[in-house]
Short mmCIF file of C-alpha atoms and ligand atoms in Angstrom, two decimals:
data_model
loop_
_atom_site.label_atom_id
_atom_site.label_comp_id
_atom_site.label_asym_id
_atom_site.label_seq_id
_atom_site.Cartn_x
_atom_site.Cartn_y
_atom_site.Cartn_z
CA MET A 17 1.32 -78.59 -55.86
CA ILE A 18 -1.52 -76.82 -54.10
CA VAL A 19 -3.13 -73.46 -54.71
CA VAL A 20 -5.38 -71.87 -52.09
CA ARG A 21 -7.61 -69.39 -53.89
CA GLY A 22 -9.08 -66.09 -52.82
CA ALA A 23 -8.04 -65.78 -49.17
CA THR A 24 -7.05 -62.67 -47.28
CA VAL A 25 -3.33 -63.06 -46.66
CA MET A 26 -1.43 -61.64 -43.71
CA ASP A 27 2.15 -62.41 -44.49
CA GLY A 28 3.76 -62.00 -41.07
CA THR A 29 5.63 -58.82 -41.91
CA GLY A 30 2.98 -56.53 -40.43
CA SER A 31 2.09 -55.05 -43.79
CA VAL A 32 -1.50 -54.45 -44.91
CA PRO A 33 -3.57 -57.65 -45.36
CA ARG A 34 -3.97 -58.64 -49.01
CA PRO A 35 -7.56 -59.61 -49.94
CA ALA A 36 -8.51 -62.03 -52.74
CA THR A 37 -5.05 -63.54 -52.87
CA ASP A 38 -3.99 -66.96 -54.14
CA VAL A 39 -1.20 -68.89 -52.45
CA PHE A 40 0.63 -71.39 -54.65
CA VAL A 41 2.75 -74.04 -53.01
CA ARG A 42 5.16 -76.38 -54.76
CA ASP A 43 7.60 -78.93 -53.33
CA GLY A 44 6.95 -77.85 -49.76
CA ARG A 45 7.71 -74.20 -50.39
CA LEU A 46 5.75 -71.06 -51.13
CA ALA A 47 6.11 -70.57 -54.87
CA SER A 48 4.02 -67.45 -55.45
CA LEU A 49 1.29 -65.26 -53.96
CA GLY A 50 -1.01 -62.94 -55.85
CA PRO A 51 -4.41 -62.41 -57.41
CA ALA A 52 -5.75 -64.97 -59.92
CA LEU A 53 -2.52 -66.94 -60.26
CA THR A 54 -2.02 -69.20 -63.26
CA VAL A 55 -0.77 -72.57 -62.00
CA PRO A 56 0.45 -75.73 -63.73
CA PRO A 57 -2.01 -78.47 -64.67
CA GLY A 58 -2.49 -81.02 -61.92
CA THR A 59 -2.32 -78.46 -59.11
CA ARG A 60 -4.79 -79.19 -56.32
CA GLU A 61 -7.26 -76.32 -55.97
CA VAL A 62 -8.47 -75.31 -52.50
CA ASP A 63 -11.21 -72.70 -52.08
CA GLY A 64 -9.90 -70.14 -49.60
CA ARG A 65 -12.63 -67.54 -50.06
CA GLY A 66 -13.83 -66.21 -46.71
CA THR A 67 -10.66 -67.32 -44.95
CA TRP A 68 -7.58 -65.59 -43.60
CA ILE A 69 -4.12 -67.08 -44.10
CA VAL A 70 -1.28 -66.38 -41.68
CA PRO A 71 2.18 -67.95 -41.39
CA GLY A 72 2.44 -71.01 -39.15
CA LEU A 73 2.73 -69.80 -35.55
CA ILE A 74 5.99 -70.09 -33.63
CA ASP A 75 6.17 -70.64 -29.85
CA VAL A 76 9.67 -69.94 -28.55
CA HIS A 77 9.31 -71.38 -25.06
CA VAL A 78 7.85 -74.86 -24.81
CA HIS A 79 8.48 -78.10 -22.94
CA LEU A 80 7.29 -81.01 -25.05
CA ASP A 81 8.34 -83.45 -22.33
CA THR A 82 6.26 -82.04 -19.51
CA PRO A 83 2.71 -83.18 -18.79
CA MET A 84 1.22 -80.05 -17.10
CA VAL A 85 0.20 -81.90 -13.94
CA PHE A 86 1.70 -83.99 -11.15
CA GLN A 87 -1.04 -86.54 -10.52
CA ILE A 88 -0.58 -88.96 -13.37
CA THR A 89 0.71 -92.46 -13.85
CA ASP A 90 3.69 -93.16 -16.10
CA GLU A 91 1.31 -94.58 -18.66
CA GLU A 92 -0.83 -91.42 -18.63
CA LYS A 93 2.29 -89.30 -18.89
CA SER A 94 3.39 -91.10 -22.03
CA ARG A 95 -0.06 -90.60 -23.55
CA ILE A 96 0.17 -86.86 -22.85
CA LEU A 97 3.69 -86.66 -24.26
CA ASP A 98 2.58 -88.54 -27.36
CA HIS A 99 -0.18 -86.03 -27.86
CA ASN A 100 1.73 -82.80 -27.09
CA PRO A 101 3.12 -82.26 -30.62
CA ARG A 102 -0.35 -82.61 -32.12
CA ALA A 103 -1.73 -80.12 -29.59
CA PHE A 104 0.55 -77.51 -31.11
CA LEU A 105 -0.42 -78.35 -34.69
CA TYR A 106 -4.10 -78.33 -33.73
CA ASN A 107 -3.62 -74.72 -32.65
CA GLY A 108 -1.69 -73.71 -35.76
CA VAL A 109 1.75 -73.79 -34.13
CA THR A 110 4.08 -75.28 -36.75
CA THR A 111 7.43 -74.47 -35.10
CA VAL A 112 8.61 -74.50 -31.50
CA LEU A 113 11.74 -73.78 -29.53
CA ASN A 114 11.90 -76.49 -26.89
CA VAL A 115 14.00 -75.50 -23.92
CA SER A 116 15.47 -77.82 -21.28
CA SER A 117 14.40 -81.35 -22.12
CA ALA A 118 16.75 -84.32 -21.87
CA PRO A 119 18.94 -83.88 -24.97
CA GLU A 120 18.80 -87.49 -26.19
CA TRP A 121 15.00 -87.40 -26.07
CA ILE A 122 14.39 -84.04 -27.69
CA PHE A 123 17.04 -84.37 -30.41
CA ASP A 124 15.58 -87.76 -31.30
CA LEU A 125 12.09 -86.25 -31.55
CA ARG A 126 13.50 -83.44 -33.68
CA ALA A 127 15.12 -85.98 -36.01
CA ARG A 128 11.92 -88.02 -36.28
CA GLN A 129 9.94 -84.87 -37.14
CA GLN A 130 12.48 -83.91 -39.77
CA ALA A 131 12.31 -87.38 -41.28
CA GLY A 132 8.51 -87.20 -41.44
CA ARG A 133 8.11 -90.08 -39.00
CA VAL A 134 6.03 -88.14 -36.46
CA LEU A 135 3.45 -85.37 -36.79
CA ALA A 136 4.93 -82.52 -34.80
CA PRO A 137 5.86 -78.89 -35.12
CA ARG A 138 9.34 -78.19 -36.47
CA ILE A 139 11.52 -78.50 -33.40
CA PHE A 140 14.40 -76.29 -32.43
CA ALA A 141 15.90 -77.34 -29.13
CA THR A 142 18.42 -76.70 -26.40
CA GLY A 143 19.78 -79.42 -24.16
CA ARG A 144 18.90 -79.24 -20.49
CA SER A 145 18.97 -75.86 -18.79
CA ILE A 146 22.28 -74.60 -17.49
CA THR A 147 21.52 -74.29 -13.80
CA PRO A 148 23.56 -74.85 -10.66
CA ASP A 149 23.01 -77.68 -8.23
CA GLY A 150 20.16 -76.39 -6.05
CA GLY A 151 19.07 -73.92 -8.73
CA TRP A 152 15.62 -73.42 -10.22
CA GLY A 153 15.05 -76.23 -12.65
CA SER A 154 17.74 -78.41 -11.09
CA ARG A 155 15.09 -80.94 -10.11
CA HIS A 156 14.78 -81.82 -13.80
CA GLY A 157 18.34 -83.18 -13.80
CA GLY A 158 21.62 -82.11 -15.33
CA ALA A 159 22.44 -79.52 -12.65
CA LEU A 160 26.02 -78.27 -12.65
CA THR A 161 28.49 -77.39 -9.94
CA ASP A 162 31.19 -75.23 -11.50
CA ALA A 163 32.37 -73.32 -14.57
CA VAL A 164 34.56 -76.15 -15.87
CA GLY A 165 31.64 -78.55 -15.82
CA THR A 166 29.44 -75.91 -17.38
CA ARG A 167 31.80 -75.52 -20.34
CA ALA A 168 31.97 -79.27 -20.88
CA THR A 169 28.20 -79.64 -20.71
CA VAL A 170 27.52 -76.77 -23.09
CA ARG A 171 30.04 -78.23 -25.55
CA GLN A 172 28.37 -81.61 -25.23
CA TYR A 173 24.93 -80.14 -26.07
CA LEU A 174 26.41 -78.23 -29.00
CA ASP A 175 28.10 -81.38 -30.29
CA MET A 176 24.74 -83.15 -30.10
CA GLY A 177 23.28 -80.43 -32.32
CA ALA A 178 21.66 -77.99 -29.88
CA ASP A 179 20.10 -75.08 -31.75
CA ALA A 180 20.61 -72.83 -28.71
CA ILE A 181 21.76 -72.96 -25.12
CA LYS A 182 19.36 -72.21 -22.30
CA VAL A 183 20.57 -70.64 -19.07
CA ILE A 184 18.55 -70.14 -15.90
CA ILE A 185 19.63 -67.22 -13.72
CA GLU A 186 16.63 -67.10 -11.38
CA ASP A 187 16.94 -67.73 -7.63
CA GLY A 188 13.24 -68.48 -7.14
CA LEU A 189 9.98 -66.80 -8.06
CA GLY A 190 9.42 -63.38 -6.57
CA ARG A 191 12.98 -63.01 -5.31
CA SER A 192 12.25 -65.71 -2.77
CA GLY A 193 15.88 -66.82 -2.76
CA ALA A 194 14.52 -70.33 -2.36
CA TYR A 195 16.86 -71.57 -5.10
CA LYS A 196 20.52 -70.98 -5.83
CA GLU A 197 21.19 -68.24 -8.37
CA LEU A 198 23.60 -69.08 -11.19
CA PRO A 199 27.11 -67.83 -10.27
CA ASP A 200 28.73 -65.39 -12.64
CA ASP A 201 31.60 -67.64 -13.72
CA MET A 202 29.14 -70.34 -14.79
CA LEU A 203 26.98 -67.81 -16.62
CA ARG A 204 30.00 -66.49 -18.51
CA ALA A 205 31.32 -69.97 -19.25
CA ALA A 206 28.03 -70.97 -20.84
CA ALA A 207 27.81 -67.78 -22.88
CA ASP A 208 31.42 -68.06 -23.98
CA GLU A 209 31.10 -71.64 -25.29
CA ALA A 210 27.86 -70.86 -27.11
CA THR A 211 29.35 -67.74 -28.68
CA LYS A 212 32.42 -69.65 -29.85
CA ALA A 213 30.09 -72.10 -31.60
CA LYS A 214 27.95 -69.22 -32.96
CA ARG A 215 24.84 -70.52 -31.26
CA PRO A 216 22.41 -68.27 -29.43
CA VAL A 217 21.82 -68.19 -25.69
CA VAL A 218 18.31 -67.88 -24.31
CA VAL A 219 17.96 -66.88 -20.70
CA HIS A 220 15.38 -67.59 -18.05
CA ALA A 221 15.34 -64.35 -16.00
CA ILE A 222 12.43 -62.58 -14.36
CA ASN A 223 13.42 -59.69 -12.11
CA LEU A 224 15.37 -56.51 -12.77
CA HIS A 225 18.58 -57.82 -11.22
CA GLU A 226 18.41 -61.04 -13.29
CA TYR A 227 17.56 -59.12 -16.45
CA LYS A 228 20.67 -57.00 -16.01
CA ARG A 229 22.84 -60.04 -15.40
CA ALA A 230 21.37 -61.57 -18.56
CA LEU A 231 21.99 -58.42 -20.58
CA ALA A 232 25.66 -58.52 -19.63
CA ILE A 233 26.18 -61.68 -21.70
CA ARG A 234 24.26 -60.26 -24.69
CA PRO A 235 21.89 -63.20 -25.09
CA ARG A 236 19.69 -63.73 -28.10
CA ALA A 237 16.60 -63.66 -25.91
CA ILE A 238 15.15 -63.53 -22.44
CA ILE A 239 12.29 -65.99 -22.40
CA HIS A 240 10.21 -64.66 -19.49
CA GLY A 241 8.82 -61.20 -18.86
CA LEU A 242 10.04 -58.73 -16.25
CA GLU A 243 8.30 -58.75 -12.86
CA ASP A 244 9.64 -55.47 -11.43
CA PRO A 245 8.47 -51.96 -12.24
CA ILE A 246 11.30 -50.21 -14.08
CA PRO A 247 12.60 -47.24 -12.08
CA ASP A 248 12.50 -43.79 -13.69
CA GLY A 249 15.66 -43.12 -15.62
CA ASP A 250 16.71 -46.78 -15.73
CA ARG A 251 18.35 -47.68 -19.03
CA LEU A 252 17.31 -51.35 -19.12
CA ILE A 253 14.86 -51.11 -21.99
CA ALA A 254 17.14 -48.92 -24.09
CA ASP A 255 19.97 -51.35 -23.45
CA LEU A 256 17.86 -54.37 -24.41
CA ARG A 257 16.95 -52.67 -27.63
CA ALA A 258 20.51 -51.59 -28.38
CA ALA A 259 21.78 -55.13 -27.78
CA GLY A 260 19.03 -56.61 -29.97
CA VAL A 261 17.78 -58.87 -27.18
CA PHE A 262 14.39 -60.44 -27.88
CA VAL A 263 11.89 -60.86 -25.05
CA ALA A 264 9.20 -63.55 -24.81
CA PRO A 265 7.09 -62.38 -21.87
CA THR A 266 5.19 -65.66 -21.13
CA LEU A 267 2.20 -63.69 -19.83
CA SER A 268 0.15 -66.84 -20.33
CA LEU A 269 2.29 -68.63 -17.76
CA TRP A 270 1.48 -66.17 -14.98
CA ASP A 271 -2.11 -66.06 -16.18
CA ALA A 272 -2.25 -69.86 -16.01
CA PHE A 273 -1.57 -69.85 -12.27
CA GLY A 274 -5.07 -70.34 -10.96
CA SER A 275 -6.85 -69.07 -14.08
CA HIS A 276 -9.20 -72.03 -14.29
CA GLU A 277 -9.85 -71.78 -10.56
CA ARG A 278 -11.29 -68.34 -11.03
CA HIS A 279 -12.81 -69.09 -14.43
CA PRO A 280 -13.98 -72.72 -14.47
CA GLU A 281 -16.10 -71.90 -17.54
CA ARG A 282 -12.80 -71.88 -19.47
CA PHE A 283 -12.89 -75.67 -19.26
CA ASP A 284 -15.88 -75.53 -21.62
CA ASP A 285 -14.01 -74.05 -24.60
CA PRO A 286 -14.33 -76.52 -27.50
CA VAL A 287 -10.83 -75.61 -28.71
CA LEU A 288 -9.47 -76.67 -25.32
CA HIS A 289 -11.26 -80.00 -25.73
CA GLY A 290 -9.53 -80.47 -29.05
CA SER A 291 -6.17 -79.62 -27.49
CA VAL A 292 -5.99 -81.75 -24.34
CA PRO A 293 -6.43 -85.52 -23.97
CA PRO A 294 -9.98 -86.08 -22.65
CA PHE A 295 -8.87 -88.11 -19.60
CA LEU A 296 -6.64 -85.25 -18.45
CA LEU A 297 -9.29 -82.60 -18.92
CA ALA A 298 -11.77 -84.74 -16.99
CA SER A 299 -9.32 -84.92 -14.08
CA MET A 300 -8.65 -81.18 -14.18
CA ARG A 301 -12.35 -80.45 -14.00
CA ARG A 302 -12.52 -82.02 -10.52
CA PRO A 303 -11.97 -79.37 -7.80
CA GLU A 304 -10.28 -81.87 -5.48
CA TYR A 305 -7.80 -82.82 -8.21
CA ARG A 306 -6.98 -79.18 -8.79
CA ALA A 307 -6.53 -78.57 -5.07
CA VAL A 308 -3.83 -81.24 -4.93
CA GLU A 309 -2.18 -79.83 -8.07
CA LYS A 310 -2.07 -76.39 -6.53
CA LYS A 311 -0.53 -77.65 -3.31
CA ARG A 312 2.11 -79.64 -5.19
CA PHE A 313 3.01 -76.65 -7.31
CA LEU A 314 3.24 -74.24 -4.38
CA ASP A 315 5.55 -76.74 -2.66
CA VAL A 316 7.86 -76.64 -5.68
CA ALA A 317 7.72 -72.84 -5.90
CA ARG A 318 8.30 -72.62 -2.10
CA MET A 319 6.06 -69.55 -2.03
CA ASP A 320 2.47 -68.54 -2.80
CA ALA A 321 3.06 -68.35 -6.52
CA TYR A 322 -0.66 -67.95 -7.27
CA ALA A 323 -0.94 -64.73 -5.24
CA TRP A 324 2.40 -63.53 -6.58
CA ALA A 325 1.28 -64.05 -10.18
CA ASP A 326 -1.97 -62.16 -9.51
CA ARG A 327 -0.08 -59.18 -8.16
CA HIS A 328 2.55 -59.16 -10.87
CA LEU A 329 0.65 -59.88 -14.09
CA PRO A 330 -0.23 -56.15 -14.52
CA ILE A 331 3.47 -55.27 -14.13
CA PHE A 332 4.52 -57.95 -16.64
CA LYS A 333 1.98 -56.51 -19.08
CA ALA A 334 3.07 -52.90 -18.57
CA ASN A 335 6.74 -53.82 -19.06
CA THR A 336 5.90 -55.79 -22.19
CA LEU A 337 4.13 -52.81 -23.72
CA ALA A 338 6.94 -50.43 -22.73
CA MET A 339 9.51 -52.73 -24.35
CA HIS A 340 7.42 -53.12 -27.48
CA LYS A 341 6.95 -49.36 -27.81
CA ALA A 342 10.68 -48.82 -27.34
CA GLY A 343 11.48 -51.23 -30.16
CA VAL A 344 12.47 -54.35 -28.21
CA LYS A 345 11.41 -57.35 -30.28
CA ILE A 346 8.61 -59.23 -28.53
CA ALA A 347 8.15 -62.93 -29.35
CA VAL A 348 5.44 -65.40 -28.38
CA GLY A 349 6.44 -67.99 -25.78
CA THR A 350 4.32 -69.83 -23.25
CA ASP A 351 6.44 -72.16 -21.11
CA ALA A 352 3.76 -74.67 -22.07
CA GLY A 353 3.63 -77.88 -20.14
CA GLY A 354 4.99 -76.67 -16.84
CA PRO A 355 3.23 -78.02 -13.77
CA VAL A 356 0.77 -75.25 -13.00
CA GLY A 357 -2.15 -77.20 -14.33
CA TYR A 358 -3.37 -74.85 -16.99
CA ASN A 359 -0.32 -74.18 -19.11
CA PHE A 360 -1.78 -76.05 -22.04
CA GLN A 361 0.45 -77.11 -24.91
CA GLY A 362 -0.48 -75.26 -28.11
CA TYR A 363 -3.72 -73.88 -26.72
CA ASN A 364 -1.81 -71.39 -24.59
CA THR A 365 0.21 -70.09 -27.53
CA ILE A 366 -2.97 -68.33 -28.60
CA ARG A 367 -3.74 -67.37 -24.99
CA GLU A 368 -0.34 -65.63 -25.01
CA MET A 369 -1.37 -63.73 -28.15
CA GLU A 370 -4.61 -62.65 -26.46
CA LEU A 371 -2.69 -61.43 -23.43
CA LEU A 372 -0.22 -59.47 -25.55
CA VAL A 373 -3.21 -57.65 -27.07
CA GLU A 374 -4.60 -57.10 -23.56
CA ALA A 375 -1.23 -55.62 -22.66
CA GLY A 376 -1.73 -53.03 -25.38
CA MET A 377 -0.02 -54.40 -28.49
CA ALA A 378 -1.95 -54.12 -31.76
CA PRO A 379 -3.24 -57.47 -33.10
CA ILE A 380 -1.19 -57.09 -36.29
CA ASP A 381 1.96 -56.62 -34.17
CA VAL A 382 1.09 -59.69 -32.13
CA LEU A 383 0.77 -61.70 -35.34
CA VAL A 384 4.26 -60.55 -36.30
CA ALA A 385 5.49 -61.52 -32.81
CA ALA A 386 4.05 -65.03 -33.28
CA THR A 387 5.55 -65.49 -36.73
CA ARG A 388 8.42 -63.42 -38.12
CA THR A 389 9.86 -62.43 -34.74
CA GLY A 390 9.79 -66.03 -33.52
CA ALA A 391 11.67 -67.11 -36.65
CA GLU A 392 14.26 -64.39 -36.13
CA LEU A 393 14.72 -65.39 -32.50
CA ILE A 394 15.45 -69.01 -33.38
CA GLY A 395 17.66 -68.00 -36.30
CA ALA A 396 15.42 -69.43 -39.02
CA ALA A 397 14.07 -66.26 -40.62
CA ASP A 398 15.65 -67.30 -43.93
CA ARG A 399 13.10 -70.11 -44.28
CA LEU A 400 10.28 -69.55 -41.77
CA GLY A 401 8.14 -66.81 -40.23
CA THR A 402 6.68 -64.98 -43.23
CA LEU A 403 4.69 -65.91 -46.30
CA THR A 404 7.43 -65.09 -48.76
CA PRO A 405 8.12 -67.00 -52.00
CA GLY A 406 10.98 -69.43 -51.46
CA LYS A 407 10.28 -70.00 -47.77
CA LEU A 408 8.87 -73.24 -46.36
CA ALA A 409 5.13 -73.56 -46.82
CA ASP A 410 3.99 -73.44 -43.20
CA LEU A 411 0.71 -71.59 -42.81
CA VAL A 412 -2.62 -71.55 -41.03
CA ILE A 413 -6.01 -71.05 -42.65
CA LEU A 414 -8.41 -69.27 -40.29
CA ASP A 415 -12.18 -68.93 -40.55
CA ALA A 416 -12.21 -65.39 -39.15
CA ASN A 417 -10.13 -62.24 -39.21
CA PRO A 418 -7.40 -62.30 -36.53
CA VAL A 419 -6.77 -58.57 -36.77
CA ALA A 420 -10.41 -57.75 -36.06
CA ASP A 421 -10.19 -59.89 -32.91
CA ILE A 422 -7.07 -61.81 -31.91
CA ARG A 423 -9.26 -64.57 -30.44
CA ASN A 424 -10.08 -65.48 -34.03
CA VAL A 425 -6.67 -67.17 -34.19
CA ARG A 426 -8.49 -70.00 -32.37
CA ARG A 427 -10.66 -70.51 -35.43
CA VAL A 428 -8.25 -72.75 -37.28
CA ARG A 429 -9.70 -74.49 -40.32
CA SER A 430 -6.58 -76.19 -41.55
CA VAL A 431 -2.83 -76.17 -41.09
CA MET A 432 -0.13 -76.53 -43.71
CA GLN A 433 3.34 -77.67 -42.78
CA GLY A 434 5.98 -78.11 -45.44
CA GLY A 435 3.34 -77.92 -48.15
CA VAL A 436 1.15 -80.68 -46.68
CA LEU A 437 -2.35 -79.44 -45.88
CA TYR A 438 -4.01 -80.97 -42.82
CA ASP A 439 -7.58 -80.56 -41.75
CA ARG A 440 -7.55 -79.43 -38.13
CA GLY A 441 -9.50 -82.53 -37.11
CA VAL A 442 -6.45 -84.69 -37.81
CA PHE A 443 -4.86 -83.30 -34.64
CA ASP A 444 -7.97 -83.24 -32.46
CA ALA A 445 -7.35 -84.78 -29.02
CA ARG A 446 -10.78 -86.40 -29.14
CA ALA A 447 -10.30 -87.92 -32.57
CA VAL A 448 -6.83 -89.36 -32.27
CA ALA A 449 -6.75 -92.72 -30.57
CA PRO A 450 -4.11 -92.82 -27.83
CA SER A 451 -1.21 -94.84 -29.14
CA ARG A 452 -0.71 -96.73 -25.89
CA GLN A 453 -3.78 -97.99 -24.15
ZN1 ZN B 524 10.25 -72.93 -19.22
#
């Protein structure tokens, strides 16, 4: 039993912050919230005066198995993968939706987290992406060739306990056509099997054409933003809203392309140093290392993805705001870990929140996006996403007001997951000795 006394509580519903509020936690769940609570003897008292408490953050598009860069040894890769879960917790992210890892690996990690054998966010996970041979993402393995195989594979992932199915429609960034687009029969086969099992489908789509193909299968979510301006009179946004499709714009992904090239001072952020293993950050600071990373990534994209991202980020932002204003539910997702160099695990979840505010969303709405909406997207709103009595006690204690300035979400003091309160330093990349050295 723990009571945190006297904090300002933002409960994740978007309602007015509650000052001077106590939060009482028992048996891993939120028991009660209110002023001057009476609690049972033996309850641990924590002084929360001068702090702000928000629900644990939820990132709905992560890759825990990807190391952000190409130029690493296997041994370095395993050190990064060991650290990735802590990078999320360090940044207050207590739940993730992991899309497209090897199923044996990710479901094992999920089980170990659930059993309390590893410090990690709560993990919801798909199997590998549904993508055709020669499709985007097919280099990660598990590519499919036809609808029959697609059905069998989706059923296999569902049998293994997949929380959702991920489908990639894209034919290459910027309509490059460099990759094979998912054929319609495979798309429908995947959606059909997931629907039969009552599991959600999340779709990787980016342009208008792909968005409309996605909409046709009524997915739970599209987990990238929209790169095209929406023509006057087009019904896309109204249709997304009517179908209840969530969108996670991953603005931080496009922003990551080259961001630290243009802003090398970003390498100096102390929160970044707590988020990324020191050896990796030291490599990234070297211009020649970054030049090789960039070349390797552009080879994979088969186009100048850096210039494309620069041109399209304003459109992604404008579409995000238009969707939000029209009532489409916006969630926070980063695509963290992908090989663009700066798509930092955990750290970029808060970068995504900053960019959603830059796009024009109110900070309080962005907090809802990062908490309640994320929980709704993954189908766990009955136990996660808001600070409501009876739900799991996942929360973040901040040293500054996130509604006054969304960047204050970086000022994590401590993180509670399942009623266990951790000082942020426990997850610090500089403090935790690498487990394999
Ligand atoms: Zn991704």
